[in-house]
Amino acid sequence: MRIAEIFHSIQGEGQFTDMPSVFVRTSGCNLRCWFCDTPYTSWEPEGPQMPWQVVLDKTLSFDCKHVVVTGGEPFLPRDIVPLTKALAEQHRFVTIETAGTVHRPVHADLMSISPKLGNSTPDAARGGRWRSRHESLRQNLPVVARLIAEFPYQLKFVVDQPDDVAEVEAYLHLLPAVEAKNVWLMPQATTRDQLATQTTWLEPTARRLGFQFSSRKHIELFDNVRGK
Ligand code: SF4
């Protein structure tokens, strides 16, 4: 599997915000969100190929119970299956962060799914051939429905504009099994200033609708510096 980085930090988003965690970041993605905050795993993927056993050893070298397998899209490499099962055998708590477009028979203690809204599609100038591919792949309801049936889950939506909230509500109507308490609205932001501006209106909106609000702690603390 191609690995962009393995590092120790704190979880910045969702229900385990502030939890010390080891991040295993796979490289490669089937989508091309214009706002991708890890372009070194999508637009310009980096990192060496590694046997999953080497990834496991590097991950276990951190004395840390929580492991976040993220990307890129971590469901693309087949080796996510033996890797997550081996992590569970070593009593690690495994969160998988995915856009929910691919399914594999993994182990996960939390499936953190971030379905991509229309606001994610790159424009023609940036996206080129990726624009239509992204648009056709970015949502896969059968996969998301299967993931939320099989695993403890949270759904995280990256919200850029107030109109995006109506799109979230329309999407959730198609997944009646989803509980509002498991839905997190999160600002689209790559800098502290953007995050602060977006939070002023999105946090009360999320509360009013019965959803959760998630900041992006790693941006608050590190301003989106890679590897932190
Ligand atoms: S799905 Fe995630 S990793 Fe892939 S392009 Fe979008 S934000 Fe980046």
PDB file of C-alpha atoms and ligand atoms in Angstrom:
ATOM      1  CA  MET A   1       0.000   0.000   0.000  1.00  0.00           C
ATOM      2  CA  ARG A   2       1.202   3.518  -0.773  1.00  0.00           C
ATOM      3  CA  ILE A   3       1.765   5.557   2.372  1.00  0.00           C
ATOM      4  CA  ALA A   4       2.100   9.336   2.453  1.00  0.00           C
ATOM      5  CA  GLU A   5       2.924   9.543   6.173  1.00  0.00           C
ATOM      6  CA  ILE A   6       2.567   7.891   9.575  1.00  0.00           C
ATOM      7  CA  PHE A   7       2.656  10.277  12.511  1.00  0.00           C
ATOM      8  CA  HIS A   8       1.397  10.947  16.019  1.00  0.00           C
ATOM      9  CA  SER A   9      -0.873  13.909  16.715  1.00  0.00           C
ATOM     10  CA  ILE A  10      -4.325  14.645  18.077  1.00  0.00           C
ATOM     11  CA  GLN A  11      -7.589  13.938  16.311  1.00  0.00           C
ATOM     12  CA  GLY A  12      -8.853  17.279  15.006  1.00  0.00           C
ATOM     13  CA  GLU A  13     -12.410  16.419  13.965  1.00  0.00           C
ATOM     14  CA  GLY A  14     -15.579  14.688  15.081  1.00  0.00           C
ATOM     15  CA  GLN A  15     -16.437  12.742  18.215  1.00  0.00           C
ATOM     16  CA  PHE A  16     -12.827  11.951  19.174  1.00  0.00           C
ATOM     17  CA  THR A  17     -11.545  15.512  18.829  1.00  0.00           C
ATOM     18  CA  ASP A  18      -8.454  16.021  21.015  1.00  0.00           C
ATOM     19  CA  MET A  19      -7.768  12.258  21.280  1.00  0.00           C
ATOM     20  CA  PRO A  20      -4.056  11.431  20.922  1.00  0.00           C
ATOM     21  CA  SER A  21      -3.854   9.235  17.828  1.00  0.00           C
ATOM     22  CA  VAL A  22      -1.486   7.704  15.323  1.00  0.00           C
ATOM     23  CA  PHE A  23      -2.412   8.661  11.779  1.00  0.00           C
ATOM     24  CA  VAL A  24      -1.741   6.244   8.926  1.00  0.00           C
ATOM     25  CA  ARG A  25      -2.252   8.298   5.795  1.00  0.00           C
ATOM     26  CA  THR A  26      -2.561   6.318   2.579  1.00  0.00           C
ATOM     27  CA  SER A  27      -1.720   8.030  -0.683  1.00  0.00           C
ATOM     28  CA  GLY A  28      -4.084   7.968  -3.649  1.00  0.00           C
ATOM     29  CA  CYS A  29      -7.703   9.021  -4.023  1.00  0.00           C
ATOM     30  CA  ASN A  30     -10.486   8.357  -6.518  1.00  0.00           C
ATOM     31  CA  LEU A  31     -11.826  11.904  -6.024  1.00  0.00           C
ATOM     32  CA  ARG A  32     -10.362  15.371  -6.548  1.00  0.00           C
ATOM     33  CA  CYS A  33     -12.057  17.834  -4.192  1.00  0.00           C
ATOM     34  CA  TRP A  34     -10.917  21.354  -5.069  1.00  0.00           C
ATOM     35  CA  PHE A  35     -10.425  22.112  -1.363  1.00  0.00           C
ATOM     36  CA  CYS A  36      -8.499  18.913  -0.562  1.00  0.00           C
ATOM     37  CA  ASP A  37      -6.309  19.619   2.465  1.00  0.00           C
ATOM     38  CA  THR A  38      -4.000  16.702   1.647  1.00  0.00           C
ATOM     39  CA  PRO A  39      -3.240  17.265  -2.057  1.00  0.00           C
ATOM     40  CA  TYR A  40      -0.126  15.129  -1.619  1.00  0.00           C
ATOM     41  CA  THR A  41      -2.514  12.155  -1.425  1.00  0.00           C
ATOM     42  CA  SER A  42      -4.855  13.150  -4.266  1.00  0.00           C
ATOM     43  CA  TRP A  43      -3.862  15.792  -6.846  1.00  0.00           C
ATOM     44  CA  GLU A  44      -0.161  14.949  -6.586  1.00  0.00           C
ATOM     45  CA  PRO A  45       0.108  11.697  -4.650  1.00  0.00           C
ATOM     46  CA  GLU A  46       3.400  11.090  -2.852  1.00  0.00           C
ATOM     47  CA  GLY A  47       4.936   8.351  -0.765  1.00  0.00           C
ATOM     48  CA  PRO A  48       6.477   4.898  -1.045  1.00  0.00           C
ATOM     49  CA  GLN A  49       4.758   1.539  -1.457  1.00  0.00           C
ATOM     50  CA  MET A  50       5.016  -0.462   1.780  1.00  0.00           C
ATOM     51  CA  PRO A  51       3.980  -4.000   2.736  1.00  0.00           C
ATOM     52  CA  TRP A  52       1.101  -3.759   5.200  1.00  0.00           C
ATOM     53  CA  GLN A  53       3.211  -5.586   7.808  1.00  0.00           C
ATOM     54  CA  VAL A  54       5.732  -2.713   7.712  1.00  0.00           C
ATOM     55  CA  VAL A  55       2.911  -0.201   8.104  1.00  0.00           C
ATOM     56  CA  LEU A  56       1.669  -2.218  11.081  1.00  0.00           C
ATOM     57  CA  ASP A  57       5.108  -2.260  12.732  1.00  0.00           C
ATOM     58  CA  LYS A  58       5.576   1.489  12.271  1.00  0.00           C
ATOM     59  CA  THR A  59       2.100   2.153  13.688  1.00  0.00           C
ATOM     60  CA  LEU A  60       2.619  -0.099  16.696  1.00  0.00           C
ATOM     61  CA  SER A  61       5.942   1.603  17.443  1.00  0.00           C
ATOM     62  CA  PHE A  62       3.862   4.474  18.863  1.00  0.00           C
ATOM     63  CA  ASP A  63       2.535   3.753  22.342  1.00  0.00           C
ATOM     64  CA  CYS A  64      -0.945   4.983  21.419  1.00  0.00           C
ATOM     65  CA  LYS A  65      -4.287   3.164  21.567  1.00  0.00           C
ATOM     66  CA  HIS A  66      -6.108   5.166  18.904  1.00  0.00           C
ATOM     67  CA  VAL A  67      -5.172   4.665  15.253  1.00  0.00           C
ATOM     68  CA  VAL A  68      -6.751   6.684  12.448  1.00  0.00           C
ATOM     69  CA  VAL A  69      -6.455   5.155   8.989  1.00  0.00           C
ATOM     70  CA  THR A  70      -7.021   8.031   6.618  1.00  0.00           C
ATOM     71  CA  GLY A  71      -6.037   9.294   3.198  1.00  0.00           C
ATOM     72  CA  GLY A  72      -6.464   9.990   0.392  1.00  0.00           C
ATOM     73  CA  GLU A  73      -9.035   7.248   0.187  1.00  0.00           C
ATOM     74  CA  PRO A  74      -7.862   4.432   2.479  1.00  0.00           C
ATOM     75  CA  PHE A  75     -10.368   1.937   1.062  1.00  0.00           C
ATOM     76  CA  LEU A  76      -8.545   1.880  -2.283  1.00  0.00           C
ATOM     77  CA  PRO A  77      -5.608  -0.356  -1.228  1.00  0.00           C
ATOM     78  CA  ARG A  78      -6.688  -3.954  -0.608  1.00  0.00           C
ATOM     79  CA  ASP A  79      -4.181  -4.210   2.244  1.00  0.00           C
ATOM     80  CA  ILE A  80      -6.377  -2.038   4.434  1.00  0.00           C
ATOM     81  CA  VAL A  81      -8.216  -5.301   5.267  1.00  0.00           C
ATOM     82  CA  PRO A  82      -5.323  -7.248   6.885  1.00  0.00           C
ATOM     83  CA  LEU A  83      -3.866  -4.039   8.344  1.00  0.00           C
ATOM     84  CA  THR A  84      -7.023  -3.049  10.238  1.00  0.00           C
ATOM     85  CA  LYS A  85      -7.640  -6.613  11.420  1.00  0.00           C
ATOM     86  CA  ALA A  86      -4.067  -6.867  12.717  1.00  0.00           C
ATOM     87  CA  LEU A  87      -4.433  -3.511  14.513  1.00  0.00           C
ATOM     88  CA  ALA A  88      -7.569  -4.826  16.232  1.00  0.00           C
ATOM     89  CA  GLU A  89      -5.695  -7.965  17.317  1.00  0.00           C
ATOM     90  CA  GLN A  90      -3.164  -5.628  18.946  1.00  0.00           C
ATOM     91  CA  HIS A  91      -6.031  -3.930  20.832  1.00  0.00           C
ATOM     92  CA  ARG A  92      -5.847  -0.666  18.913  1.00  0.00           C
ATOM     93  CA  PHE A  93      -9.015   1.398  18.506  1.00  0.00           C
ATOM     94  CA  VAL A  94      -9.313   1.838  14.748  1.00  0.00           C
ATOM     95  CA  THR A  95     -11.026   4.784  13.090  1.00  0.00           C
ATOM     96  CA  ILE A  96     -11.250   4.752   9.302  1.00  0.00           C
ATOM     97  CA  GLU A  97     -11.781   8.098   7.573  1.00  0.00           C
ATOM     98  CA  THR A  98     -13.351   7.636   4.149  1.00  0.00           C
ATOM     99  CA  ALA A  99     -15.460   9.461   1.586  1.00  0.00           C
ATOM    100  CA  GLY A 100     -17.700   6.372   1.466  1.00  0.00           C
ATOM    101  CA  THR A 101     -17.327   5.416  -2.185  1.00  0.00           C
ATOM    102  CA  VAL A 102     -15.634   2.004  -1.786  1.00  0.00           C
ATOM    103  CA  HIS A 103     -16.370  -0.955   0.498  1.00  0.00           C
ATOM    104  CA  ARG A 104     -14.022  -3.627   1.819  1.00  0.00           C
ATOM    105  CA  PRO A 105     -14.419  -6.123   4.714  1.00  0.00           C
ATOM    106  CA  VAL A 106     -12.248  -4.151   7.153  1.00  0.00           C
ATOM    107  CA  HIS A 107     -12.207  -3.905  10.924  1.00  0.00           C
ATOM    108  CA  ALA A 108     -13.259  -0.502  12.285  1.00  0.00           C
ATOM    109  CA  ASP A 109     -14.308   0.673  15.746  1.00  0.00           C
ATOM    110  CA  LEU A 110     -15.501   3.916  14.178  1.00  0.00           C
ATOM    111  CA  MET A 111     -16.315   4.459  10.514  1.00  0.00           C
ATOM    112  CA  SER A 112     -15.925   8.176   9.893  1.00  0.00           C
ATOM    113  CA  ILE A 113     -17.631   8.875   6.575  1.00  0.00           C
ATOM    114  CA  SER A 114     -17.375  12.192   4.775  1.00  0.00           C
ATOM    115  CA  PRO A 115     -19.692  12.108   1.737  1.00  0.00           C
ATOM    116  CA  LYS A 116     -18.727  14.831  -0.685  1.00  0.00           C
ATOM    117  CA  LEU A 117     -21.287  17.513  -1.494  1.00  0.00           C
ATOM    118  CA  GLY A 118     -21.632  19.421  -4.779  1.00  0.00           C
ATOM    119  CA  ASN A 119     -19.378  22.090  -3.279  1.00  0.00           C
ATOM    120  CA  SER A 120     -16.389  19.740  -3.615  1.00  0.00           C
ATOM    121  CA  THR A 121     -16.314  19.431  -7.412  1.00  0.00           C
ATOM    122  CA  PRO A 122     -13.345  21.162  -9.060  1.00  0.00           C
ATOM    123  CA  ASP A 123     -14.041  23.750 -11.752  1.00  0.00           C
ATOM    124  CA  ALA A 124     -13.191  23.018 -15.393  1.00  0.00           C
ATOM    125  CA  ALA A 125      -9.904  24.937 -15.258  1.00  0.00           C
ATOM    126  CA  ARG A 126      -8.579  23.041 -12.242  1.00  0.00           C
ATOM    127  CA  GLY A 127     -10.310  19.717 -12.637  1.00  0.00           C
ATOM    128  CA  GLY A 128      -9.841  18.883 -16.320  1.00  0.00           C
ATOM    129  CA  ARG A 129     -10.831  15.246 -16.883  1.00  0.00           C
ATOM    130  CA  TRP A 130     -11.148  14.794 -13.120  1.00  0.00           C
ATOM    131  CA  ARG A 131     -14.159  17.099 -12.949  1.00  0.00           C
ATOM    132  CA  SER A 132     -16.629  14.647 -14.532  1.00  0.00           C
ATOM    133  CA  ARG A 133     -15.029  11.650 -12.820  1.00  0.00           C
ATOM    134  CA  HIS A 134     -15.273  13.330  -9.432  1.00  0.00           C
ATOM    135  CA  GLU A 135     -18.893  14.284 -10.051  1.00  0.00           C
ATOM    136  CA  SER A 136     -19.887  10.726 -11.029  1.00  0.00           C
ATOM    137  CA  LEU A 137     -18.050   9.052  -8.119  1.00  0.00           C
ATOM    138  CA  ARG A 138     -18.388  11.454  -5.205  1.00  0.00           C
ATOM    139  CA  GLN A 139     -21.536   9.903  -3.726  1.00  0.00           C
ATOM    140  CA  ASN A 140     -22.311   6.194  -3.452  1.00  0.00           C
ATOM    141  CA  LEU A 141     -25.416   5.699  -1.323  1.00  0.00           C
ATOM    142  CA  PRO A 142     -25.327   1.859  -1.313  1.00  0.00           C
ATOM    143  CA  VAL A 143     -21.759   1.904   0.028  1.00  0.00           C
ATOM    144  CA  VAL A 144     -22.560   4.496   2.705  1.00  0.00           C
ATOM    145  CA  ALA A 145     -25.720   2.609   3.730  1.00  0.00           C
ATOM    146  CA  ARG A 146     -23.697  -0.589   4.078  1.00  0.00           C
ATOM    147  CA  LEU A 147     -20.951   1.093   6.113  1.00  0.00           C
ATOM    148  CA  ILE A 148     -23.396   2.663   8.580  1.00  0.00           C
ATOM    149  CA  ALA A 149     -25.201  -0.675   8.970  1.00  0.00           C
ATOM    150  CA  GLU A 150     -21.989  -2.580   9.650  1.00  0.00           C
ATOM    151  CA  PHE A 151     -20.008  -0.208  11.885  1.00  0.00           C
ATOM    152  CA  PRO A 152     -20.357   2.428  14.600  1.00  0.00           C
ATOM    153  CA  TYR A 153     -20.244   5.556  12.446  1.00  0.00           C
ATOM    154  CA  GLN A 154     -20.208   9.296  12.156  1.00  0.00           C
ATOM    155  CA  LEU A 155     -21.097  11.259   9.044  1.00  0.00           C
ATOM    156  CA  LYS A 156     -19.049  14.440   8.560  1.00  0.00           C
ATOM    157  CA  PHE A 157     -20.039  17.004   5.963  1.00  0.00           C
ATOM    158  CA  VAL A 158     -17.700  19.768   4.849  1.00  0.00           C
ATOM    159  CA  VAL A 159     -19.889  22.878   4.570  1.00  0.00           C
ATOM    160  CA  ASP A 160     -18.727  25.889   2.570  1.00  0.00           C
ATOM    161  CA  GLN A 161     -21.867  28.011   2.067  1.00  0.00           C
ATOM    162  CA  PRO A 162     -25.245  28.260   3.868  1.00  0.00           C
ATOM    163  CA  ASP A 163     -26.941  26.608   0.855  1.00  0.00           C
ATOM    164  CA  ASP A 164     -24.856  23.466   1.466  1.00  0.00           C
ATOM    165  CA  VAL A 165     -26.868  22.758   4.616  1.00  0.00           C
ATOM    166  CA  ALA A 166     -30.044  22.154   2.572  1.00  0.00           C
ATOM    167  CA  GLU A 167     -28.064  19.703   0.432  1.00  0.00           C
ATOM    168  CA  VAL A 168     -27.004  17.855   3.591  1.00  0.00           C
ATOM    169  CA  GLU A 169     -30.625  17.594   4.721  1.00  0.00           C
ATOM    170  CA  ALA A 170     -31.726  16.321   1.280  1.00  0.00           C
ATOM    171  CA  TYR A 171     -28.938  13.736   1.329  1.00  0.00           C
ATOM    172  CA  LEU A 172     -29.948  12.513   4.780  1.00  0.00           C
ATOM    173  CA  HIS A 173     -33.536  12.008   3.622  1.00  0.00           C
ATOM    174  CA  LEU A 174     -32.112   9.280   1.369  1.00  0.00           C
ATOM    175  CA  LEU A 175     -30.529   7.561   4.405  1.00  0.00           C
ATOM    176  CA  PRO A 176     -33.338   7.349   6.975  1.00  0.00           C
ATOM    177  CA  ALA A 177     -31.300   5.064   9.250  1.00  0.00           C
ATOM    178  CA  VAL A 178     -28.871   7.899  10.048  1.00  0.00           C
ATOM    179  CA  GLU A 179     -29.330   9.418  13.513  1.00  0.00           C
ATOM    180  CA  ALA A 180     -28.900  13.197  13.762  1.00  0.00           C
ATOM    181  CA  LYS A 181     -26.538  12.787  16.719  1.00  0.00           C
ATOM    182  CA  ASN A 182     -24.112  11.035  14.373  1.00  0.00           C
ATOM    183  CA  VAL A 183     -24.113  13.888  11.843  1.00  0.00           C
ATOM    184  CA  TRP A 184     -21.347  16.469  12.071  1.00  0.00           C
ATOM    185  CA  LEU A 185     -21.181  19.735  10.143  1.00  0.00           C
ATOM    186  CA  MET A 186     -17.667  21.001   9.666  1.00  0.00           C
ATOM    187  CA  PRO A 187     -16.463  24.256   8.078  1.00  0.00           C
ATOM    188  CA  GLN A 188     -14.600  24.212   4.789  1.00  0.00           C
ATOM    189  CA  ALA A 189     -11.420  25.993   5.832  1.00  0.00           C
ATOM    190  CA  THR A 190      -7.703  25.669   5.346  1.00  0.00           C
ATOM    191  CA  THR A 191      -6.606  28.602   7.544  1.00  0.00           C
ATOM    192  CA  ARG A 192      -7.416  29.768  11.065  1.00  0.00           C
ATOM    193  CA  ASP A 193      -9.069  32.936   9.739  1.00  0.00           C
ATOM    194  CA  GLN A 194     -11.378  30.995   7.393  1.00  0.00           C
ATOM    195  CA  LEU A 195     -12.229  28.578  10.180  1.00  0.00           C
ATOM    196  CA  ALA A 196     -13.166  31.388  12.586  1.00  0.00           C
ATOM    197  CA  THR A 197     -15.351  33.127   9.996  1.00  0.00           C
ATOM    198  CA  GLN A 198     -17.183  29.941   8.998  1.00  0.00           C
ATOM    199  CA  THR A 199     -17.705  28.859  12.609  1.00  0.00           C
ATOM    200  CA  THR A 200     -19.700  31.991  13.477  1.00  0.00           C
ATOM    201  CA  TRP A 201     -22.655  30.913  11.346  1.00  0.00           C
ATOM    202  CA  LEU A 202     -22.210  27.153  10.968  1.00  0.00           C
ATOM    203  CA  GLU A 203     -22.004  26.235  14.657  1.00  0.00           C
ATOM    204  CA  PRO A 204     -25.414  27.755  15.578  1.00  0.00           C
ATOM    205  CA  THR A 205     -26.921  26.324  12.386  1.00  0.00           C
ATOM    206  CA  ALA A 206     -25.785  22.819  13.302  1.00  0.00           C
ATOM    207  CA  ARG A 207     -27.146  23.162  16.842  1.00  0.00           C
ATOM    208  CA  ARG A 208     -30.502  24.453  15.571  1.00  0.00           C
ATOM    209  CA  LEU A 209     -30.903  21.428  13.295  1.00  0.00           C
ATOM    210  CA  GLY A 210     -29.947  18.904  15.989  1.00  0.00           C
ATOM    211  CA  PHE A 211     -26.629  18.036  14.351  1.00  0.00           C
ATOM    212  CA  GLN A 212     -23.157  18.152  15.862  1.00  0.00           C
ATOM    213  CA  PHE A 213     -20.661  20.851  15.013  1.00  0.00           C
ATOM    214  CA  SER A 214     -17.040  19.947  14.497  1.00  0.00           C
ATOM    215  CA  SER A 215     -14.256  22.460  14.363  1.00  0.00           C
ATOM    216  CA  ARG A 216     -10.932  21.443  12.805  1.00  0.00           C
ATOM    217  CA  LYS A 217      -8.605  21.392  15.766  1.00  0.00           C
ATOM    218  CA  HIS A 218      -5.470  20.743  13.731  1.00  0.00           C
ATOM    219  CA  ILE A 219      -6.100  24.018  11.859  1.00  0.00           C
ATOM    220  CA  GLU A 220      -6.783  25.878  15.119  1.00  0.00           C
ATOM    221  CA  LEU A 221      -3.534  24.559  16.601  1.00  0.00           C
ATOM    222  CA  PHE A 222      -1.200  24.165  13.634  1.00  0.00           C
ATOM    223  CA  ASP A 223      -2.797  26.144  10.741  1.00  0.00           C
ATOM    224  CA  ASN A 224      -2.883  22.960   8.632  1.00  0.00           C
ATOM    225  CA  VAL A 225       0.822  22.135   8.769  1.00  0.00           C
ATOM    226  CA  ARG A 226       1.539  18.712   7.272  1.00  0.00           C
ATOM    227  CA  GLY A 227       2.326  15.867   9.696  1.00  0.00           C
ATOM    228  CA  LYS A 228       0.696  17.479  12.756  1.00  0.00           C
TER     229      LYS A 228
HETATM  230  S1  SF4 B   1     -11.899  12.671  -0.851  1.00  0.00           S
HETATM  231 FE1  SF4 B   1     -10.529  13.501   0.740  1.00  0.00          FE
HETATM  232  S2  SF4 B   1      -8.444  12.988   0.056  1.00  0.00           S
HETATM  233 FE2  SF4 B   1      -9.799  12.687  -1.719  1.00  0.00          FE
HETATM  234  S3  SF4 B   1      -9.667  14.648  -2.830  1.00  0.00           S
HETATM  235 FE3  SF4 B   1     -11.458  14.783  -1.434  1.00  0.00          FE
HETATM  236  S4  SF4 B   1     -10.661  15.750   0.444  1.00  0.00           S
HETATM  237 FE4  SF4 B   1      -8.868  15.001  -0.752  1.00  0.00          FE
END
